Backbone as ProteinMPNN parsed JSONL, in Angstrom:
{"seq_chain_A": "MTQRTADGSAGDADYGAIGGAYAAYRRPEPRVATLIEQALAGARTVVNVGAGAGSYESAAFEVTPVEPSTTMRAQRPAHLPEAVNAVAERLPFDDDAFDGAMTKRHGHLRRQPFLNGSLVLIRAD", "coords_chain_A": {"N_chain_A": [[-0.98, 6.047, -10.583], [-3.039, 3.373, -9.527], [-1.997, 0.056, -9.9], [-3.638, -2.629, -11.467], [-4.567, -6.078, -11.403], [-5.277, -8.82, -13.696], [-7.861, -9.668, -12.896], [-8.753, -7.45, -11.696], [-7.889, -6.907, -9.147], [-6.249, -4.808, -6.787], [-3.377, -3.194, -5.391], [-1.213, -5.025, -3.174], [-1.98, -7.689, -3.328], [-3.101, -10.407, -5.255], [-6.12, -11.271, -5.805], [-7.406, -12.722, -7.735], [-5.73, -14.844, -8.148], [-5.349, -15.902, -5.56], [-7.77, -15.859, -4.196], [-9.919, -17.567, -4.82], [-11.485, -19.425, -3.309], [-12.197, -17.966, -1.142], [-14.56, -17.07, 0.259], [-15.455, -19.466, 1.261], [-13.768, -20.21, 3.33], [-13.246, -17.951, 4.865], [-14.47, -16.624, 7.646], [-16.394, -14.446, 9.645], [-15.151, -13.08, 12.668], [-16.793, -12.881, 15.651], [-16.078, -11.084, 17.763], [-14.471, -9.189, 16.507], [-16.306, -8.179, 14.674], [-18.086, -6.941, 16.453], [-16.417, -4.921, 17.483], [-16.049, -3.399, 15.166], [-18.675, -2.518, 14.681], [-19.009, -0.974, 16.99], [-17.06, 0.999, 16.55], [-18.167, 2.302, 14.387], [-20.431, 3.362, 15.393], [-23.241, 5.452, 15.442], [-23.092, 6.153, 12.833], [-24.918, 6.163, 9.763], [-24.771, 5.718, 7.013], [-22.281, 3.874, 5.356], [-19.173, 3.407, 3.767], [-17.503, 0.633, 2.492], [-14.401, 0.004, 1.892], [-12.484, -2.053, -0.081], [-14.029, -4.338, 0.194], [-14.29, -7.087, -0.277], [-15.657, -10.294, 0.18], [-17.584, -9.457, 1.886], [-17.534, -10.066, 4.63], [-17.593, -8.614, 7.066], [-19.717, -6.825, 6.96], [-22.261, -5.089, 8.364], [-25.729, -5.324, 9.115], [-26.648, -3.232, 10.516], [-26.041, -0.859, 9.379], [-26.292, 1.211, 6.425], [-24.644, -0.029, 3.959], [-22.233, 0.609, 1.469], [-20.465, -1.27, -0.566], [-17.104, -1.453, -1.838], [-15.083, -2.97, -4.141], [-12.326, -4.015, -5.926], [-11.651, -6.486, -7.124], [-12.774, -8.908, -9.375], [-13.038, -11.605, -8.781], [-13.448, -11.592, -5.995], [-15.766, -10.003, -5.782], [-17.592, -11.697, -6.994], [-18.029, -13.604, -5.072], [-19.653, -12.603, -3.149], [-22.373, -12.875, -0.934], [-25.843, -13.289, -1.858], [-27.617, -11.774, -0.292], [-26.278, -9.477, 0.374], [-25.362, -6.124, -0.643], [-24.461, -5.46, -4.084], [-21.073, -5.059, -4.978], [-19.273, -2.061, -5.723], [-17.184, -1.592, -8.489], [-14.206, -0.465, -8.038], [-11.228, 1.342, -6.993], [-9.464, 2.27, -3.982], [-8.047, 4.648, -4.294], [-9.419, 6.006, -6.234], [-12.28, 6.633, -5.796], [-15.705, 6.558, -6.731], [-17.417, 8.578, -5.614], [-19.009, 11.468, -4.189], [-17.448, 13.934, -2.058], [-17.974, 13.637, 1.444], [-20.088, 11.845, 1.215], [-20.712, 9.723, 2.811], [-21.316, 8.641, 6.197], [-19.485, 7.156, 7.615], [-16.55, 4.988, 7.32], [-15.146, 1.892, 6.281], [-11.953, 0.459, 6.078], [-8.768, -1.025, 4.979], [-6.656, -0.75, 7.241], [-4.207, -1.794, 8.228], [-2.788, -2.897, 6.143], [-0.216, -2.344, 5.231], [1.465, -3.868, 6.787], [1.841, -6.3, 5.545], [3.941, -5.982, 3.831], [6.22, -5.922, 5.306], [9.344, -7.431, 6.267], [9.323, -9.063, 8.506], [7.435, -9.657, 11.539], [7.187, -8.786, 14.826], [5.338, -10.224, 17.26], [2.408, -11.76, 18.73], [1.203, -15.131, 18.6], [-1.627, -17.056, 18.259], [-2.735, -20.238, 18.486], [-5.32, -22.279, 17.545], [-6.862, -25.312, 17.958], [-9.083, -27.746, 16.924], [-10.465, -30.82, 17.719]], "CA_chain_A": [[-2.222, 5.321, -10.706], [-2.994, 2.049, -8.944], [-1.903, -1.067, -10.82], [-4.65, -3.652, -11.235], [-4.284, -7.354, -12.053], [-6.263, -9.221, -14.713], [-9.223, -9.748, -12.325], [-9.086, -6.153, -11.124], [-7.281, -6.709, -7.829], [-5.348, -3.663, -6.679], [-2.529, -3.288, -4.209], [-0.165, -6.048, -3.162], [-2.548, -9.044, -3.324], [-3.83, -10.77, -6.468], [-7.203, -12.147, -5.371], [-7.727, -13.624, -8.826], [-4.885, -16.02, -7.953], [-5.395, -16.478, -4.206], [-9.048, -15.686, -3.523], [-10.98, -18.371, -5.421], [-12.362, -20.069, -2.322], [-12.144, -17.075, 0.016], [-15.814, -17.066, 1.022], [-15.657, -20.771, 1.887], [-12.994, -20.357, 4.562], [-13.196, -16.694, 5.628], [-15.648, -16.447, 8.484], [-16.185, -13.31, 10.547], [-14.919, -13.284, 14.104], [-17.798, -12.033, 16.313], [-15.492, -10.005, 18.562], [-14.04, -8.16, 15.564], [-17.544, -7.57, 14.172], [-18.572, -6.056, 17.513], [-15.533, -3.747, 17.519], [-16.35, -2.587, 13.983], [-19.959, -1.851, 14.927], [-18.788, 0.06, 18.001], [-16.294, 2.084, 15.938], [-19.035, 3.008, 13.448], [-21.656, 3.776, 16.096], [-23.694, 6.783, 15.085], [-23.13, 6.284, 11.374], [-26.047, 5.537, 9.079], [-24.237, 5.265, 5.738], [-20.887, 3.467, 5.506], [-18.508, 2.844, 2.599], [-16.58, -0.443, 2.861], [-13.363, 0.003, 0.86], [-11.837, -3.367, -0.022], [-15.109, -5.09, 0.84], [-14.161, -8.528, -0.452], [-16.908, -11.061, 0.18], [-18.543, -8.829, 2.804], [-17.535, -10.756, 5.926], [-17.85, -7.751, 8.22], [-20.736, -5.821, 6.668], [-23.34, -5.193, 9.333], [-27.066, -4.863, 8.738], [-26.936, -2.046, 11.323], [-25.688, 0.311, 8.587], [-26.504, 1.164, 4.982], [-23.274, -0.208, 3.496], [-21.898, 0.617, 0.048], [-19.177, -1.949, -0.688], [-16.22, -1.164, -2.965], [-14.151, -4.087, -4.276], [-11.797, -4.036, -7.29], [-11.443, -7.837, -7.649], [-13.912, -9.648, -9.915], [-13.108, -12.858, -8.025], [-14.043, -11.334, -4.683], [-17.148, -9.537, -5.973], [-18.418, -12.851, -7.365], [-18.265, -14.438, -3.889], [-20.522, -11.904, -2.19], [-23.686, -13.512, -0.794], [-26.943, -12.589, -2.525], [-28.304, -10.845, 0.608], [-25.482, -8.259, 0.527], [-25.375, -5.285, -1.846], [-23.421, -5.666, -5.086], [-19.952, -4.148, -4.741], [-18.846, -1.139, -6.765], [-15.868, -1.925, -9.036], [-13.357, 0.727, -7.943], [-10.087, 1.259, -6.081], [-9.499, 3.278, -2.921], [-7.468, 5.914, -4.753], [-10.316, 6.664, -7.198], [-13.652, 6.285, -5.436], [-16.66, 7.315, -7.539], [-18.411, 9.195, -4.736], [-18.744, 12.842, -3.79], [-16.968, 14.129, -0.69], [-18.995, 13.629, 2.493], [-21.231, 11.024, 0.797], [-20.941, 8.69, 3.822], [-21.078, 9.006, 7.595], [-18.355, 6.39, 8.123], [-15.837, 4.176, 6.336], [-14.378, 0.705, 6.67], [-10.813, 0.339, 5.172], [-7.715, -1.979, 5.371], [-5.705, 0.135, 7.9], [-2.92, -2.429, 8.529], [-2.283, -3.588, 4.959], [1.23, -2.125, 5.083], [2.201, -4.891, 7.53], [2.161, -7.418, 4.658], [5.18, -5.687, 3.109], [7.352, -5.99, 6.223], [10.027, -8.719, 6.183], [8.931, -9.856, 9.666], [6.593, -8.963, 12.506], [7.267, -9.253, 16.203], [3.984, -10.201, 17.816], [2.024, -13.019, 19.335], [0.5, -16.078, 17.762], [-2.568, -17.898, 18.989], [-3.077, -21.413, 17.696], [-6.518, -22.945, 18.047], [-7.012, -26.599, 17.295], [-10.295, -28.47, 17.323], [-10.409, -32.25, 17.35]], "C_chain_A": [[-2.039, 3.9, -10.171], [-2.939, 0.983, -10.033], [-2.945, -2.112, -10.452], [-4.269, -4.909, -11.992], [-5.386, -7.676, -13.056], [-7.686, -9.272, -14.158], [-9.64, -8.444, -11.657], [-8.482, -5.894, -9.769], [-6.312, -5.534, -7.875], [-4.508, -3.83, -5.423], [-1.563, -4.45, -4.322], [-0.698, -7.479, -3.114], [-3.343, -9.267, -4.603], [-4.913, -11.775, -6.086], [-7.727, -13.042, -6.486], [-6.956, -14.925, -8.683], [-5.098, -16.687, -6.597], [-6.774, -16.496, -3.567], [-10.195, -16.55, -4.012], [-11.961, -18.989, -4.452], [-12.46, -19.245, -1.046], [-13.399, -17.166, 0.881], [-16.065, -18.385, 1.733], [-14.897, -20.91, 3.209], [-12.928, -19.09, 5.406], [-14.507, -16.509, 6.372], [-15.392, -15.295, 9.447], [-16.011, -13.753, 11.996], [-15.876, -12.348, 14.835], [-17.217, -10.88, 17.126], [-15.023, -8.861, 17.681], [-15.267, -7.433, 15.012], [-18.118, -6.585, 15.185], [-17.734, -4.78, 17.587], [-15.801, -2.821, 16.332], [-17.657, -1.829, 14.196], [-19.811, -0.74, 15.963], [-18.059, 1.265, 17.406], [-17.162, 2.927, 15.005], [-20.334, 3.501, 14.088], [-21.991, 5.219, 15.755], [-23.74, 7.019, 13.585], [-24.396, 5.618, 10.839], [-25.577, 4.941, 7.756], [-22.742, 5.015, 5.871], [-20.367, 2.967, 4.166], [-17.497, 1.822, 3.1], [-15.581, -0.591, 1.723], [-12.531, -1.273, 0.998], [-12.781, -4.367, 0.609], [-14.983, -6.598, 0.723], [-15.52, -9.201, -0.543], [-17.913, -10.542, 1.208], [-18.597, -9.426, 4.188], [-17.924, -9.887, 7.108], [-18.848, -6.626, 7.927], [-21.951, -6.06, 7.54], [-24.65, -4.664, 8.77], [-27.464, -3.617, 9.531], [-26.687, -0.755, 10.541], [-26.137, 0.113, 7.142], [-25.112, 1.158, 4.359], [-23.197, -0.154, 1.97], [-20.519, -0.027, -0.076], [-18.426, -1.531, -1.949], [-15.193, -2.29, -3.005], [-13.645, -4.149, -5.722], [-11.715, -5.43, -7.92], [-12.739, -8.496, -8.113], [-14.127, -10.931, -9.126], [-13.791, -12.658, -6.687], [-15.488, -10.85, -4.811], [-18.082, -10.705, -6.271], [-18.772, -13.729, -6.164], [-19.159, -13.775, -2.849], [-21.867, -12.61, -2.123], [-24.795, -12.642, -1.398], [-27.643, -11.573, -1.626], [-27.531, -9.544, 0.844], [-25.549, -7.434, -0.754], [-24.231, -5.645, -2.798], [-22.326, -4.626, -4.873], [-19.645, -3.305, -5.973], [-17.432, -1.527, -7.193], [-15.021, -0.652, -9.073], [-12.196, 0.446, -7.005], [-10.133, 2.425, -5.106], [-9.011, 4.645, -3.4], [-8.389, 6.676, -5.716], [-11.751, 6.243, -6.921], [-14.637, 7.16, -6.213], [-17.78, 7.964, -6.725], [-18.015, 10.639, -4.449], [-18.168, 12.874, -2.375], [-18.16, 14.163, 0.255], [-20.242, 12.829, 2.117], [-21.61, 9.992, 1.855], [-20.642, 9.23, 5.214], [-19.834, 8.33, 8.158], [-17.722, 5.562, 7.021], [-15.153, 2.998, 6.998], [-13.256, 0.578, 5.644], [-9.835, -0.692, 5.72], [-6.523, -1.234, 5.929], [-4.312, -0.487, 8.046], [-2.336, -3.198, 7.345], [-0.785, -3.449, 4.767], [2.052, -3.188, 5.794], [2.591, -6.07, 6.64], [3.475, -7.203, 3.92], [6.413, -5.732, 4.008], [8.007, -7.363, 6.121], [9.706, -9.641, 7.366], [8.078, -9.002, 10.59], [6.803, -9.591, 13.87], [5.879, -9.127, 16.804], [3.669, -11.544, 18.446], [1.257, -13.864, 18.337], [-0.411, -16.914, 18.658], [-2.953, -19.024, 18.055], [-4.287, -22.089, 18.345], [-6.681, -24.232, 17.257], [-8.255, -27.277, 17.831], [-10.172, -29.911, 16.845], [-11.801, -32.765, 17.075]], "O_chain_A": [[-0.98, 3.301, -10.355], [-3.734, 1.003, -10.973], [-3.118, -2.444, -9.279], [-3.716, -4.835, -13.089], [-6.316, -6.891, -13.239], [-8.631, -8.952, -14.878], [-10.74, -8.34, -11.116], [-8.549, -4.769, -9.274], [-5.642, -5.303, -8.882], [-4.903, -4.537, -4.496], [-1.144, -4.82, -5.419], [0.08, -8.403, -2.879], [-4.157, -8.429, -4.993], [-4.664, -12.98, -6.046], [-8.422, -14.02, -6.213], [-7.454, -15.989, -9.05], [-5.033, -17.912, -6.497], [-6.944, -17.087, -2.501], [-11.345, -16.294, -3.654], [-13.153, -19.07, -4.746], [-12.774, -19.78, 0.017], [-13.306, -17.322, 2.098], [-16.813, -18.424, 2.71], [-15.328, -21.639, 4.102], [-12.573, -19.17, 6.582], [-15.544, -16.26, 5.756], [-14.3, -15.179, 10.002], [-16.659, -14.69, 12.462], [-15.787, -11.132, 14.66], [-17.812, -9.803, 17.17], [-15.156, -7.694, 18.052], [-15.262, -6.207, 14.897], [-18.585, -5.51, 14.809], [-18.278, -3.686, 17.736], [-15.781, -1.599, 16.478], [-17.734, -0.632, 13.92], [-20.423, 0.319, 15.827], [-18.39, 2.411, 17.713], [-16.925, 4.125, 14.847], [-21.224, 3.999, 13.398], [-21.125, 6.094, 15.779], [-24.359, 7.977, 13.121], [-24.877, 4.633, 11.398], [-25.928, 3.812, 7.413], [-22.017, 5.839, 6.429], [-21.042, 2.187, 3.494], [-16.725, 2.102, 4.017], [-15.871, -1.231, 0.712], [-11.95, -1.54, 2.05], [-12.378, -5.157, 1.463], [-15.527, -7.322, 1.557], [-16.415, -8.737, -1.251], [-18.981, -11.131, 1.38], [-19.617, -9.304, 4.866], [-18.528, -10.379, 8.061], [-18.817, -5.586, 8.585], [-22.591, -7.109, 7.461], [-24.669, -3.675, 8.036], [-28.499, -3.011, 9.253], [-27.077, 0.324, 10.987], [-26.336, -1.016, 6.694], [-24.474, 2.204, 4.242], [-23.989, -0.787, 1.272], [-19.513, 0.593, 0.269], [-19.031, -1.285, -2.993], [-14.506, -2.538, -2.014], [-14.442, -4.316, -6.645], [-11.711, -5.539, -9.146], [-13.687, -8.627, -7.339], [-15.264, -11.303, -8.836], [-14.625, -13.471, -6.288], [-16.344, -11.252, -4.023], [-19.237, -10.701, -5.846], [-19.716, -14.516, -6.233], [-19.391, -14.339, -1.779], [-22.449, -12.915, -3.164], [-24.687, -11.417, -1.438], [-28.211, -10.603, -2.129], [-28.063, -8.61, 1.446], [-25.769, -7.982, -1.834], [-23.165, -6.081, -2.363], [-22.612, -3.456, -4.619], [-19.743, -3.771, -7.108], [-16.573, -1.765, -6.343], [-15.107, 0.136, -10.015], [-12.183, -0.567, -6.305], [-10.766, 3.445, -5.375], [-9.511, 5.678, -2.955], [-8.165, 7.857, -5.982], [-12.366, 5.561, -7.742], [-14.43, 8.367, -6.338], [-18.948, 7.903, -7.107], [-16.834, 10.987, -4.465], [-18.378, 11.948, -1.592], [-19.229, 14.661, -0.099], [-21.328, 13.093, 2.631], [-22.71, 9.44, 1.81], [-19.834, 10.142, 5.39], [-19.196, 8.858, 9.069], [-18.272, 5.441, 5.926], [-14.65, 3.091, 8.118], [-13.538, 0.584, 4.446], [-10.043, -1.196, 6.824], [-5.506, -1.075, 5.253], [-3.32, 0.239, 7.991], [-1.478, -4.06, 7.532], [-0.147, -4.336, 4.201], [3.215, -3.397, 5.449], [3.56, -6.77, 6.934], [4.065, -8.166, 3.429], [7.535, -5.593, 3.522], [7.316, -8.359, 5.913], [9.805, -10.862, 7.243], [8.008, -7.781, 10.443], [6.617, -10.796, 14.043], [5.312, -8.035, 16.846], [4.56, -12.364, 18.667], [0.728, -13.355, 17.349], [0.017, -17.413, 19.699], [-3.443, -18.783, 16.951], [-4.274, -22.422, 19.53], [-6.64, -24.227, 16.027], [-8.455, -27.371, 19.042], [-9.814, -30.169, 15.696], [-11.972, -33.94, 16.75]]}, "name": "protein", "num_of_chains": 1, "seq": "MTQRTADGSAGDADYGAIGGAYAAYRRPEPRVATLIEQALAGARTVVNVGAGAGSYESAAFEVTPVEPSTTMRAQRPAHLPEAVNAVAERLPFDDDAFDGAMTKRHGHLRRQPFLNGSLVLIRAD"}
């Protein structure tokens, strides 16, 4: 069974401790948003597992957000649907309830001791 922290966070991040101001600094990257919409093209209903504050939820779909962290659910803007309090391993939906899904595919990378890759630094004066 998935271990949850005091605020409900699941997995390897405690958003009760680190996510207090998440919505203030997390802004969607338009290119990523476009890629998500392209990947979900043809879907009408979408489940967003690990929805957080809803940064990448598109109005092009009927989105059902799922977020275990109370801290993150509290930061969702009023125009977005309220997130379901659940974890990925125990979703409260029937099979085939959605046409598409948004998930955290690369979360395992946070557990690696290092990552060989590139870094882009952007600085605005």
